[in-house]
């Protein structure tokens, strides 16, 4: 299983070493990874952006960033962090919807890559 998880983390630009040091149990890591697609943060983010609800978008992307960090999905966490920081002071800033959507599209691409790799991982 170790090789499959190593390849998985490499393919998503994650950090397997960090994850195995925190949770020294590959079966448990795999269990958490497989639960990731059922987390609603990404879908809540997408819905919030469709409604131009930047407060809800901030909460959702912040949550997604936390989930990604906990699973050592480094690249996804990084791109989520960019949007999180951009939206952090949404009440006091003149937020550009174009920039938000641009950053969201990068998140979406990375999120889908993670989900696709989880599907591959489940086939083993």
PDB file of N, CA and C in Angstrom, residues 54 58 61 79-91 93-101 103:
ATOM      1  N   UNK A  54     -19.824  36.224  -0.638  1.00  0.00           N
ATOM      2  CA  UNK A  54     -18.400  36.146  -0.328  1.00  0.00           C
ATOM      3  C   UNK A  54     -18.130  35.736   1.117  1.00  0.00           C
ATOM      4  N   UNK A  58     -15.871  32.579   1.801  1.00  0.00           N
ATOM      5  CA  UNK A  58     -14.707  32.629   2.689  1.00  0.00           C
ATOM      6  C   UNK A  58     -14.731  31.460   3.668  1.00  0.00           C
ATOM      7  N   UNK A  61     -14.062  28.103   1.689  1.00  0.00           N
ATOM      8  CA  UNK A  61     -12.688  27.907   1.200  1.00  0.00           C
ATOM      9  C   UNK A  61     -11.726  27.761   2.379  1.00  0.00           C
ATOM     10  N   UNK A  79      -3.511  26.622  -2.945  1.00  0.00           N
ATOM     11  CA  UNK A  79      -4.387  27.422  -3.804  1.00  0.00           C
ATOM     12  C   UNK A  79      -5.626  27.875  -3.052  1.00  0.00           C
ATOM     13  N   UNK A  80      -6.078  27.070  -2.090  1.00  0.00           N
ATOM     14  CA  UNK A  80      -7.200  27.497  -1.245  1.00  0.00           C
ATOM     15  C   UNK A  80      -6.786  28.673  -0.362  1.00  0.00           C
ATOM     16  N   UNK A  81      -5.551  28.644   0.092  1.00  0.00           N
ATOM     17  CA  UNK A  81      -5.037  29.715   0.936  1.00  0.00           C
ATOM     18  C   UNK A  81      -5.060  31.062   0.206  1.00  0.00           C
ATOM     19  N   UNK A  82      -4.737  31.037  -1.080  1.00  0.00           N
ATOM     20  CA  UNK A  82      -4.749  32.284  -1.857  1.00  0.00           C
ATOM     21  C   UNK A  82      -6.138  32.915  -1.876  1.00  0.00           C
ATOM     22  N   UNK A  83      -7.163  32.113  -2.127  1.00  0.00           N
ATOM     23  CA  UNK A  83      -8.524  32.655  -2.142  1.00  0.00           C
ATOM     24  C   UNK A  83      -8.979  33.017  -0.737  1.00  0.00           C
ATOM     25  N   UNK A  84      -8.589  32.214   0.242  1.00  0.00           N
ATOM     26  CA  UNK A  84      -8.942  32.522   1.632  1.00  0.00           C
ATOM     27  C   UNK A  84      -8.434  33.906   2.017  1.00  0.00           C
ATOM     28  N   UNK A  85      -7.175  34.175   1.713  1.00  0.00           N
ATOM     29  CA  UNK A  85      -6.596  35.469   2.068  1.00  0.00           C
ATOM     30  C   UNK A  85      -7.223  36.606   1.268  1.00  0.00           C
ATOM     31  N   UNK A  86      -7.556  36.336   0.023  1.00  0.00           N
ATOM     32  CA  UNK A  86      -8.191  37.366  -0.799  1.00  0.00           C
ATOM     33  C   UNK A  86      -9.564  37.731  -0.234  1.00  0.00           C
ATOM     34  N   UNK A  87     -10.286  36.738   0.264  1.00  0.00           N
ATOM     35  CA  UNK A  87     -11.639  36.979   0.776  1.00  0.00           C
ATOM     36  C   UNK A  87     -11.680  37.331   2.265  1.00  0.00           C
ATOM     37  N   UNK A  88     -10.549  37.233   2.943  1.00  0.00           N
ATOM     38  CA  UNK A  88     -10.539  37.393   4.399  1.00  0.00           C
ATOM     39  C   UNK A  88     -11.235  38.677   4.861  1.00  0.00           C
ATOM     40  N   UNK A  89     -11.016  39.768   4.203  1.00  0.00           N
ATOM     41  CA  UNK A  89     -11.629  41.045   4.597  1.00  0.00           C
ATOM     42  C   UNK A  89     -12.686  41.482   3.589  1.00  0.00           C
ATOM     43  N   UNK A  90     -13.496  40.518   3.154  1.00  0.00           N
ATOM     44  CA  UNK A  90     -14.484  40.777   2.103  1.00  0.00           C
ATOM     45  C   UNK A  90     -15.399  41.952   2.436  1.00  0.00           C
ATOM     46  N   UNK A  91     -15.671  42.207   3.711  1.00  0.00           N
ATOM     47  CA  UNK A  91     -16.574  43.297   4.087  1.00  0.00           C
ATOM     48  C   UNK A  91     -15.932  44.666   3.877  1.00  0.00           C
ATOM     49  N   UNK A  93     -13.297  45.309   1.711  1.00  0.00           N
ATOM     50  CA  UNK A  93     -12.596  45.463   0.445  1.00  0.00           C
ATOM     51  C   UNK A  93     -13.573  45.459  -0.717  1.00  0.00           C
ATOM     52  N   UNK A  94     -13.139  46.045  -1.790  1.00  0.00           N
ATOM     53  CA  UNK A  94     -13.900  45.994  -3.026  1.00  0.00           C
ATOM     54  C   UNK A  94     -13.436  44.740  -3.775  1.00  0.00           C
ATOM     55  N   UNK A  95     -14.135  43.635  -3.538  1.00  0.00           N
ATOM     56  CA  UNK A  95     -13.741  42.340  -4.091  1.00  0.00           C
ATOM     57  C   UNK A  95     -14.066  42.286  -5.582  1.00  0.00           C
ATOM     58  N   UNK A  96     -13.102  41.840  -6.363  1.00  0.00           N
ATOM     59  CA  UNK A  96     -13.308  41.648  -7.796  1.00  0.00           C
ATOM     60  C   UNK A  96     -13.812  40.233  -8.032  1.00  0.00           C
ATOM     61  N   UNK A  97     -15.022  40.123  -8.542  1.00  0.00           N
ATOM     62  CA  UNK A  97     -15.593  38.804  -8.827  1.00  0.00           C
ATOM     63  C   UNK A  97     -14.715  38.053  -9.832  1.00  0.00           C
ATOM     64  N   UNK A  98     -14.148  38.752 -10.797  1.00  0.00           N
ATOM     65  CA  UNK A  98     -13.287  38.114 -11.800  1.00  0.00           C
ATOM     66  C   UNK A  98     -12.069  37.449 -11.154  1.00  0.00           C
ATOM     67  N   UNK A  99     -11.463  38.132 -10.199  1.00  0.00           N
ATOM     68  CA  UNK A  99     -10.299  37.561  -9.508  1.00  0.00           C
ATOM     69  C   UNK A  99     -10.728  36.358  -8.668  1.00  0.00           C
ATOM     70  N   UNK A 100     -11.872  36.479  -7.999  1.00  0.00           N
ATOM     71  CA  UNK A 100     -12.377  35.371  -7.190  1.00  0.00           C
ATOM     72  C   UNK A 100     -12.612  34.147  -8.064  1.00  0.00           C
ATOM     73  N   UNK A 101     -13.259  34.340  -9.197  1.00  0.00           N
ATOM     74  CA  UNK A 101     -13.552  33.214 -10.092  1.00  0.00           C
ATOM     75  C   UNK A 101     -12.267  32.634 -10.672  1.00  0.00           C
ATOM     76  N   UNK A 103      -9.342  32.562  -9.211  1.00  0.00           N
ATOM     77  CA  UNK A 103      -8.735  31.770  -8.137  1.00  0.00           C
ATOM     78  C   UNK A 103      -9.544  30.493  -7.885  1.00  0.00           C
TER      79      UNK A 103
END
